[in-house]
Short mmCIF file of C-alpha atoms and ligand atoms in Angstrom, two decimals:
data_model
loop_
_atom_site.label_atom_id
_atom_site.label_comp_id
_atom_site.label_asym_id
_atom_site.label_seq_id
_atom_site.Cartn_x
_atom_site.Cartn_y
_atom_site.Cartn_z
CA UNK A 1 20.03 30.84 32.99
CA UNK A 2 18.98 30.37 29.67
CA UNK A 3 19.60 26.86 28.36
CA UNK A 4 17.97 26.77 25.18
CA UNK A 5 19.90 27.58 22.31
CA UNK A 6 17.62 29.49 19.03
CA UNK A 7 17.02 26.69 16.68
CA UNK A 8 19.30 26.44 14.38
CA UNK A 9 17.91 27.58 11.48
CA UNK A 10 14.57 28.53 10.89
CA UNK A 11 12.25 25.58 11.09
CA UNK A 12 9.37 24.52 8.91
CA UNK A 13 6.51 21.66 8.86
CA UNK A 14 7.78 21.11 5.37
CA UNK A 15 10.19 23.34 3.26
CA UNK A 16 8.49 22.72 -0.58
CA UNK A 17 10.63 25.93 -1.55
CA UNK A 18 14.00 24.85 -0.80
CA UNK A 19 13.18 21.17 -2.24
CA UNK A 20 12.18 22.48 -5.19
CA UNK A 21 15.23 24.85 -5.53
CA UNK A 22 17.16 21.90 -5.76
CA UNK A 23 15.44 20.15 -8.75
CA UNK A 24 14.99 23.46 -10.48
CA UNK A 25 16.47 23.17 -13.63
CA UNK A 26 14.81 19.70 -14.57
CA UNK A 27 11.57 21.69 -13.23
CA UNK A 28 12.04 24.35 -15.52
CA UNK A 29 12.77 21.78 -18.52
CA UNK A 30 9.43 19.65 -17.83
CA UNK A 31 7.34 22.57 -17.50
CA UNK A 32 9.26 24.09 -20.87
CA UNK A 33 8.57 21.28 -22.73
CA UNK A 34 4.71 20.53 -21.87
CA UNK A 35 4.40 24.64 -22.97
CA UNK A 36 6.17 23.61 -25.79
CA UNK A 37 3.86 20.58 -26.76
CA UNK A 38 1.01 22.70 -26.06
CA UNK A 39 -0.61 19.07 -24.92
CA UNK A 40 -2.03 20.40 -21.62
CA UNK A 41 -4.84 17.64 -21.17
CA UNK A 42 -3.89 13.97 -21.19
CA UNK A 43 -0.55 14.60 -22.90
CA UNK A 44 2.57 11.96 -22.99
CA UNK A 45 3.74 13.16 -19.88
CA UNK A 46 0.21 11.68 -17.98
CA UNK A 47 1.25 8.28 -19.71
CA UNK A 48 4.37 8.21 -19.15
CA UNK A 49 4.44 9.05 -15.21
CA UNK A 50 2.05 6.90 -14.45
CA UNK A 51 3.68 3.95 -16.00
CA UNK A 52 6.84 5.11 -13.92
CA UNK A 53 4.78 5.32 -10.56
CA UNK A 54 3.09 1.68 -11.73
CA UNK A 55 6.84 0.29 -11.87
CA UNK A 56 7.99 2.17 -8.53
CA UNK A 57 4.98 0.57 -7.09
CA UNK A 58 5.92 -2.93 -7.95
CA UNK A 59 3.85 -2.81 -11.40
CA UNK A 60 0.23 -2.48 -10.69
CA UNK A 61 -1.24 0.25 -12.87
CA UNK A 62 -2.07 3.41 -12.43
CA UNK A 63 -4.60 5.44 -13.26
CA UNK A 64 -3.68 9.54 -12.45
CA UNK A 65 -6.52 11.62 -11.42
CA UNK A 66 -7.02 15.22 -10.81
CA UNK A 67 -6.70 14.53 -6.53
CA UNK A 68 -7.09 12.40 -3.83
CA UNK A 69 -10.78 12.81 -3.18
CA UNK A 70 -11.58 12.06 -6.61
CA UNK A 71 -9.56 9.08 -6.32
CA UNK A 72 -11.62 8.18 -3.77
CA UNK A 73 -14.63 8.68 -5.43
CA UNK A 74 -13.59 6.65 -8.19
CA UNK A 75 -12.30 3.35 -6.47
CA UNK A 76 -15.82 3.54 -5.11
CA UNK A 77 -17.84 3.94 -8.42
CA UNK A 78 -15.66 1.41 -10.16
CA UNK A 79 -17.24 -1.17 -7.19
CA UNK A 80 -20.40 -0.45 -8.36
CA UNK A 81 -22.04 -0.98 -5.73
CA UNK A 82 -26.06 -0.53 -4.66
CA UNK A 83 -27.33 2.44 -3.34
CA UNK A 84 -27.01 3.02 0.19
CA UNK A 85 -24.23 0.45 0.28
CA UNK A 86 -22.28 0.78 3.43
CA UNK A 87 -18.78 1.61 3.45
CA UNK A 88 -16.68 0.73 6.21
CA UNK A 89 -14.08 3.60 7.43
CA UNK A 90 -11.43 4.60 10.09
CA UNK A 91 -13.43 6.98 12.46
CA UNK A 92 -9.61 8.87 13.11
CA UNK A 93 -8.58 9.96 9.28
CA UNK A 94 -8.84 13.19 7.14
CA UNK A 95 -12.40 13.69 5.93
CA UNK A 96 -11.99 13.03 2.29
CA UNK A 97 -11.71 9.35 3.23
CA UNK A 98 -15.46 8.76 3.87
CA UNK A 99 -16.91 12.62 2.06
CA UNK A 100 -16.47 10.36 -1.21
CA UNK A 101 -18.79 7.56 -0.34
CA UNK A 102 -21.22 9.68 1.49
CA UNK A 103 -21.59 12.18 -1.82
CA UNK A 104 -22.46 8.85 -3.79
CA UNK A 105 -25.27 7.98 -1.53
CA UNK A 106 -23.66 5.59 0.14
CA UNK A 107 -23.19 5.11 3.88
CA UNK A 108 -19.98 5.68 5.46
CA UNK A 109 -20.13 3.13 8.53
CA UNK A 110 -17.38 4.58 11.44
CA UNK A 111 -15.19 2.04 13.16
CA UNK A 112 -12.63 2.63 15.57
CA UNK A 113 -8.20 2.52 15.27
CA UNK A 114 -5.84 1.12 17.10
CA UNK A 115 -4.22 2.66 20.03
CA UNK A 116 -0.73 2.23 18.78
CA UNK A 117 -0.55 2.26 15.07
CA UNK A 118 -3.48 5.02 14.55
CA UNK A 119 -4.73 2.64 11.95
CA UNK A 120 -8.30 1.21 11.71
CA UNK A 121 -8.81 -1.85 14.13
CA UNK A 122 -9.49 -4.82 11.80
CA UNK A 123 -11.65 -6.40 14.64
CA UNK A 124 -13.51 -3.70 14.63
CA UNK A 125 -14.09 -3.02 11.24
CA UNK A 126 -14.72 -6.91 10.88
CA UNK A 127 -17.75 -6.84 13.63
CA UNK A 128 -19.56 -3.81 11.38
CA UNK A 129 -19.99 -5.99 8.23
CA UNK A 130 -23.19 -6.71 7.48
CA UNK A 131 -25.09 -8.09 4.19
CA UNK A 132 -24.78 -4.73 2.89
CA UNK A 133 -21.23 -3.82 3.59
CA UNK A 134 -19.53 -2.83 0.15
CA UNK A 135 -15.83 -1.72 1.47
CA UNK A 136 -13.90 -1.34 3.94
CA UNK A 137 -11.71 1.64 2.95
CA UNK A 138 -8.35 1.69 5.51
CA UNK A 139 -6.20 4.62 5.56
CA UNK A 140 -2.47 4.06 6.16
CA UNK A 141 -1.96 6.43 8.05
CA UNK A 142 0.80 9.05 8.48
CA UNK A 143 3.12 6.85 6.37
CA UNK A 144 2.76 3.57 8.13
CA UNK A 145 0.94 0.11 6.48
CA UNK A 146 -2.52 -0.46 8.45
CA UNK A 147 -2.70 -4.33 9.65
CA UNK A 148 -3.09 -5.54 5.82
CA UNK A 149 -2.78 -9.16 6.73
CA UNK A 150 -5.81 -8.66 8.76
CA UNK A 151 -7.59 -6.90 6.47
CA UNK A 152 -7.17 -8.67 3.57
CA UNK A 153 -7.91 -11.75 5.56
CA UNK A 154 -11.48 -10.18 6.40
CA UNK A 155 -12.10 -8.75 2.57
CA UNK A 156 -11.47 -12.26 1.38
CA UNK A 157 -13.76 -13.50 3.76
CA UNK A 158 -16.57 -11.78 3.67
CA UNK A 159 -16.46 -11.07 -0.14
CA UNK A 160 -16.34 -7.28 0.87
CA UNK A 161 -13.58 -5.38 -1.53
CA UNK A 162 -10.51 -3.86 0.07
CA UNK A 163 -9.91 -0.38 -0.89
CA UNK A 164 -6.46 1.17 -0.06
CA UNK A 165 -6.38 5.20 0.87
CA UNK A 166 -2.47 5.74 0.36
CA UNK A 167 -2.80 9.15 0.27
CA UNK A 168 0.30 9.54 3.13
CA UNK A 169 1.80 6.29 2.60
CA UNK A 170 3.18 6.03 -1.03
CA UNK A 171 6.34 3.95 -1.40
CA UNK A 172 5.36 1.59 1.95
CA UNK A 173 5.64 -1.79 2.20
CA UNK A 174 4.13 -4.40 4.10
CA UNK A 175 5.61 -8.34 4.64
CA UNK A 176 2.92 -11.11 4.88
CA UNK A 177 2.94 -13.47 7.47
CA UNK A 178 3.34 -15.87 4.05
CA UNK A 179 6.75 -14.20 3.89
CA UNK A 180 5.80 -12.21 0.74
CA UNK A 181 6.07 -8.34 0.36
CA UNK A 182 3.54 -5.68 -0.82
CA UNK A 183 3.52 -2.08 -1.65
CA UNK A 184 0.72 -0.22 0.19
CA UNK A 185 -1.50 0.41 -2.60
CA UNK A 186 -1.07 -3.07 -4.16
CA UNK A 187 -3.07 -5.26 -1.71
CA UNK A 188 -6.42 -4.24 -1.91
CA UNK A 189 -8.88 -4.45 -5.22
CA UNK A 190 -8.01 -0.91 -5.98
CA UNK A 191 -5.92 1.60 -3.90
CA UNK A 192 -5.76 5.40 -3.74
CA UNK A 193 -3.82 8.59 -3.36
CA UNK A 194 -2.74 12.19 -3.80
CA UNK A 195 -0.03 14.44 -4.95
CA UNK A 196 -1.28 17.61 -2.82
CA UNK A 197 1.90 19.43 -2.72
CA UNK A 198 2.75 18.53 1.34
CA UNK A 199 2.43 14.70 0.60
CA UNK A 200 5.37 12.63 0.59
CA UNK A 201 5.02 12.43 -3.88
CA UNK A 202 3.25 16.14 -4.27
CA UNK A 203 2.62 17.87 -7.01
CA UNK A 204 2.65 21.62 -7.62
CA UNK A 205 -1.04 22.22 -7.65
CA UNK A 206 -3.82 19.43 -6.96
CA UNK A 207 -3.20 15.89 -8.42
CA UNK A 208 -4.25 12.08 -7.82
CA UNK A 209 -4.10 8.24 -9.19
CA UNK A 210 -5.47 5.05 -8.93
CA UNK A 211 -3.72 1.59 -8.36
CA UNK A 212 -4.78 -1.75 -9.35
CA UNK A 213 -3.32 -4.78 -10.24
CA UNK A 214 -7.20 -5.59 -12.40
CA UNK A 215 -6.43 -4.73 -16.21
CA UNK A 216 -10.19 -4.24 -16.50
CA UNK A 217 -10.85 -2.34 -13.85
CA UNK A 218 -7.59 -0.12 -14.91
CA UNK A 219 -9.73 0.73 -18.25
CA UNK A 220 -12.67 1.20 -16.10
CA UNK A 221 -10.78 3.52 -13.91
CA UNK A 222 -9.47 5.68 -16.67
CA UNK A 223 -12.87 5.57 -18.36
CA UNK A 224 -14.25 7.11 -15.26
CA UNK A 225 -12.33 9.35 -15.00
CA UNK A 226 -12.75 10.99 -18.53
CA UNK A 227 -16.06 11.38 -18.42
CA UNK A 228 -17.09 7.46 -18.91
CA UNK A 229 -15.71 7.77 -22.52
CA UNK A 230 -14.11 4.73 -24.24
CA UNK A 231 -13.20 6.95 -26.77
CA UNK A 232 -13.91 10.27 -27.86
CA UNK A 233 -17.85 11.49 -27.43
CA UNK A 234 -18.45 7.41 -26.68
CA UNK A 235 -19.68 7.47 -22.95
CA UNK A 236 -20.35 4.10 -21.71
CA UNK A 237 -21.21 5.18 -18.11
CA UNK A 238 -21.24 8.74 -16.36
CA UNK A 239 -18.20 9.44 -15.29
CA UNK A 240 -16.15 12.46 -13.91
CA UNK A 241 -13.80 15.30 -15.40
CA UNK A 242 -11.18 13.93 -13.59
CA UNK A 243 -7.56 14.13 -15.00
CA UNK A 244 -4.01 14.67 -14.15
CA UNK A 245 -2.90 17.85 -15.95
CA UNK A 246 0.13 17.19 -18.05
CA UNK A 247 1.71 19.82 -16.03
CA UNK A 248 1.61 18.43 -12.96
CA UNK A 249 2.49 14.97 -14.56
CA UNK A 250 5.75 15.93 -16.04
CA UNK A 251 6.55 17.79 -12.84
CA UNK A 252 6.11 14.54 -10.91
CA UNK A 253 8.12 12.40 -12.78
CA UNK A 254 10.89 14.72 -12.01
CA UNK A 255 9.84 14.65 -8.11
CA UNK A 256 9.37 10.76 -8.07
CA UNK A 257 13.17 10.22 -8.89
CA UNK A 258 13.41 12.16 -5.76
CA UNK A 259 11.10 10.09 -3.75
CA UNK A 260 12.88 7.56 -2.90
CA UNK A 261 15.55 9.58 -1.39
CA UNK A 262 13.29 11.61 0.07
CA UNK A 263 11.86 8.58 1.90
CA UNK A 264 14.99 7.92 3.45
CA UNK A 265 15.60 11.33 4.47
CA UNK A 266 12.22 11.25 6.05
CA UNK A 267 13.12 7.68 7.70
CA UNK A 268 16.55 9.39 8.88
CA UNK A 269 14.49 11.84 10.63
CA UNK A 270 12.23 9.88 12.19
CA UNK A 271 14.96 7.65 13.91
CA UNK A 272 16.42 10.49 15.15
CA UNK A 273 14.06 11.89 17.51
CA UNK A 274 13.13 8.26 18.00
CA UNK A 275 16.81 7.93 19.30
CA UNK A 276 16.53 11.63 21.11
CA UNK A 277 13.12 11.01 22.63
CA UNK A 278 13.01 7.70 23.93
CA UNK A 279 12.44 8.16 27.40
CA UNK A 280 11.53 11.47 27.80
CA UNK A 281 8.31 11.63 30.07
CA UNK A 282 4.85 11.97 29.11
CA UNK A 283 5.16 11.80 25.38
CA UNK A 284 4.86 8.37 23.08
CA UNK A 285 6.98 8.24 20.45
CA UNK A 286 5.24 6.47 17.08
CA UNK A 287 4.57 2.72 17.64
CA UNK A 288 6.36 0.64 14.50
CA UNK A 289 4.41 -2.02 13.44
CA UNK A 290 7.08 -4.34 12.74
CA UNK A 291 5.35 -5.99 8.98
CA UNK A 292 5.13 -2.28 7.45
CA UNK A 293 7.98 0.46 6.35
CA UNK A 294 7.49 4.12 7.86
CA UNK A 295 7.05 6.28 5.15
CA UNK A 296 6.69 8.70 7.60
CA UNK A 297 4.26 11.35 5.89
CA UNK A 298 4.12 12.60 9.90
CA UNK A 299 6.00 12.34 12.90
CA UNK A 300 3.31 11.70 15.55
CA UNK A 301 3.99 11.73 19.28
CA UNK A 302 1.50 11.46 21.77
CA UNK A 303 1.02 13.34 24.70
CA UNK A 304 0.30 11.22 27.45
CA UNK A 305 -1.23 14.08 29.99
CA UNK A 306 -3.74 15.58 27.11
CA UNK A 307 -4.28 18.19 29.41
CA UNK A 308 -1.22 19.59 28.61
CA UNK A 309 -0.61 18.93 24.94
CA UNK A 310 -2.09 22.30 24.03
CA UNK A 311 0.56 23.81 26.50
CA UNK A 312 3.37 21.78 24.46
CA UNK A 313 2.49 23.01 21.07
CA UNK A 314 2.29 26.92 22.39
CA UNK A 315 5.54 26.25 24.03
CA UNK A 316 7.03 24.75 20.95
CA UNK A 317 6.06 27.43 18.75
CA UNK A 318 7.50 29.95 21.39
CA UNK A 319 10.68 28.57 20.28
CA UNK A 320 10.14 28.73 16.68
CA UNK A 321 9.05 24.84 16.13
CA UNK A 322 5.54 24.92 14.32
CA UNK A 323 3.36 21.37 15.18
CA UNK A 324 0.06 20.08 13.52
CA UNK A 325 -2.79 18.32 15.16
CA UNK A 326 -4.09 15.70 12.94
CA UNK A 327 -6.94 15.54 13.42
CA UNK A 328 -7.90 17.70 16.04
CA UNK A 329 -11.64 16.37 15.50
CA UNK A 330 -12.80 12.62 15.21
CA UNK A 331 -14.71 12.23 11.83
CA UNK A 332 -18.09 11.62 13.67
CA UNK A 333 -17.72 14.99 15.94
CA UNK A 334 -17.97 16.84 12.22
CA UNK A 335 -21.23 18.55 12.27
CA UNK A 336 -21.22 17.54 8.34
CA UNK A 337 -21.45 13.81 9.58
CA UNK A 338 -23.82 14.71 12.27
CA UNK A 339 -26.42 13.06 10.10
CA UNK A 340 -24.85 9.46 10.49
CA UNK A 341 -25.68 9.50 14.10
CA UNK A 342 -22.98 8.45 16.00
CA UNK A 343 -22.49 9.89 19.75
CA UNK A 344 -19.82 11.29 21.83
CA UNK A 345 -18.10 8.11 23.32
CA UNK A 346 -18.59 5.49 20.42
CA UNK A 347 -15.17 5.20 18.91
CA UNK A 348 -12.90 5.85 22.45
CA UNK A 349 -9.65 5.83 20.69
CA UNK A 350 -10.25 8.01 17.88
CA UNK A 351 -11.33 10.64 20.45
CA UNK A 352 -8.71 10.15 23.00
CA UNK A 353 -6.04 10.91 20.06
CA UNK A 354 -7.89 13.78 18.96
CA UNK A 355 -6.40 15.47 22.31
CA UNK A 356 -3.25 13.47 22.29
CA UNK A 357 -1.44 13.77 19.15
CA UNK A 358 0.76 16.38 17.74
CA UNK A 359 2.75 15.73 14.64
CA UNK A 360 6.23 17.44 14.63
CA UNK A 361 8.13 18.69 11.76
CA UNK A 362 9.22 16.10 9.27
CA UNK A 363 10.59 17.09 6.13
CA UNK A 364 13.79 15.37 3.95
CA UNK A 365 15.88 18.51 4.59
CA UNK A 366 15.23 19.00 8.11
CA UNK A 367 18.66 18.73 9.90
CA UNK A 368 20.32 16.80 12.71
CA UNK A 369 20.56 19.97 14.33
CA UNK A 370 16.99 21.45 14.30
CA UNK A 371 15.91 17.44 15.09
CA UNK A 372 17.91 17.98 18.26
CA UNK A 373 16.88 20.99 18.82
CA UNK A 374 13.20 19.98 18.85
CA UNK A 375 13.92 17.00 20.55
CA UNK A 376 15.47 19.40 23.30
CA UNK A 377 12.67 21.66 23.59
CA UNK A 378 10.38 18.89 24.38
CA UNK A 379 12.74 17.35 27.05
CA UNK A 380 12.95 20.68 28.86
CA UNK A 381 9.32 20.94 28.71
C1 PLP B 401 -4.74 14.18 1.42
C2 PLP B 401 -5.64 13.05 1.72
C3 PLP B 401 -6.77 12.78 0.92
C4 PLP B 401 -7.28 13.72 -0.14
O1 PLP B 401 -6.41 14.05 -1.15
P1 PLP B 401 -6.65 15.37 -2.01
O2 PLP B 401 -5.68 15.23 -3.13
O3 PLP B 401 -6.37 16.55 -1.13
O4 PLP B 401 -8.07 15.37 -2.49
C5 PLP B 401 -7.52 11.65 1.20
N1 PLP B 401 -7.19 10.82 2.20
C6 PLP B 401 -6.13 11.05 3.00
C7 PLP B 401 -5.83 10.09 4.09
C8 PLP B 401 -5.33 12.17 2.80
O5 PLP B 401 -4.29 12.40 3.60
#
């Protein structure tokens, strides 16, 4: 008595091959003409992508970078702030978000999320600013805004700048209770993200950029990231050897005329197993907060027995539907962060969706069949 059908095609987290099979040809050409140019460092292609992205993005600038952690690191050393600044940070995120502050001697200061949106509590992080607080770094997490009117609210306030981590969020916006509208990215004194191939905007290799709407901090941004050079073998401050590769930069600006679509695909997605999973038992489909877009970088239910989440995943992949845990480990359970000295216990929610989450697959070319037929699976489990 079978009732489960095979899925109906095979089905992937994300399917980078067949979405780059259909942009092939203006692949090849970009990639032709950089080998062409022979420019492979900080050729026109860098420029020109990133004043396409700054446009996209509502016209901040942008300042590419070789990846996302860099990124991070140089939002930070752009602040410049005192040594052993602390920096406050989403206990639930990828690592990257606080591994940048802590490599520049400054103190990554853990604060809790919210239940719903997975995004750090601006309460929270609010009550940890003290007279040495430098940042509050939030991470939009999955695709979705964090609570920017909060945040920016608290940044203003307490003269402690906002940095953005858009690494999974690119292409978001957010609507102020002022009735006016904001890319993620564009709020904060200077924003973040990545083009690591699986992100919403990836690359083919590792990639990164800056976003701020400060002209001056734009050319300290870009001197930072070449080495603190205002020009050639002038270093004005140490810097990095951080830089887009033309490469990847002319490959993006063929994938960002894509992103947009590819958003909506995503969003298509998304309110389809909304749609097909509302109701089913025990799971939590993802909470919308109603200011932000859903860029929807994942698809995160919960699992409301997290006994048995571990048991969903195993039976999901028995029927050929692969699932991520992100994270599966709060950031202060990493024995690298062990030195910061937080316990077992302190940040509740990040832990309890450590066992609870598992992110489904989302990907602009997933179909309305396979998105029933993981929606189906679940149901029957
Ligand atoms: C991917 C990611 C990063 C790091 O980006 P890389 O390009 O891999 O260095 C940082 N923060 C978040 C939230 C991410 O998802």
């Amino acid at each position: 008595m079978s009732i489960l059908p095979a899925p109906p095609a095979p089905i992937h987290l994300l399917d980078l091959a067949a979405e780059h099979a259909a942009l092939q040809p203006a692949l090849d050409e970009a990639l032709r003409e950089v080998m062409d140019a022979a420019a492979f460092i900080q050729g026109p292609a860098v420029g020109a992508f990133a004043a396409e992205l700054g446009q996209y993005l509502g016209g901040a600038h942008v300042v590419p970078c070789a990846n996302g952690t860099d990124a991070l690191t140089l939002a930070l050393m752009s602040l410049e702030l005192p040594a052993g600044a602390e920096v406050i940070v989403p206990a639930f995120t990828y690592v990257a978000t606080l591994e940048a502050a802590a490599l520049l001697g400054l103190k990554p200061v853990l604060v809790d999320v919210r239940p719903d949106t997975f995004n750090i509590d601006p309460a929270a992080a609010e009550a940890a600013i003290t007279p040495r607080t430098g940042a509050i770094v939030a991470v939009h997490l999955f695709g979705q805004c964090a609570d920017l009117e909060a945040l920016k609210a608290i940044s203003a306030r307490h003269g402690v700048a906002l940095i953005e981590d858009n690494a999974q969020a690119i292409g978001a916006t957010f609507q102020f209770a002022s009735g006016e509208t904001a890319f993620a990215g564009a709020v904060g004194e200077v924003s973040t993200t990545s083009f690591f191939p699986s992100k919403n905007l990836g690359c083919l290799g590792d990639g990164g950029a800056l976003l701020t709407r400060d002209t001056a901090r734009a050319t300290l941004l870009q001197q930072l990231a070449n080495h603190g050079q205002s020009r050639k073998y002038h270093h004005q401050r140490i810097g990095l050897n951080s830089r887009l590769d033309t490469l990847q930069a002319a490959l993006l600006r063929v994938k960002l005329r894509q992103l947009p679509h590819n958003t909506a695909a995503r969003q298509a997605v998304a309110a389809r197993y909304d749609a097909a999973l509302a109701g089913t038992a025990g799971i939590a489909v993802p909470a919308r907060d109603a200011r932000s877009t859903h860029v929807f970088h994942q698809y995160t239910i919960q699992v409301t027995d997290a006994e048995r989440r571990d048991d969903l995943q195993r039976f999901l992949k028995g029927g050929g539907v692969p699932t991520m845990i992100y994270y599966p480990l709060p950031v202060h359970a990493q024995p690298a962060y062990a030195y910061l000295g937080y316990r077992a216990g302190q940040f509740p929610v990040a832990e309890q969706l450590c066992g609870s989450v598992l992110s489904l697959p989302i990907h602009p070319l997933l179909t309305v069949e396979q998105v029933a037929y993981v929606a189906q699976l679940i149901s029957g489990f």
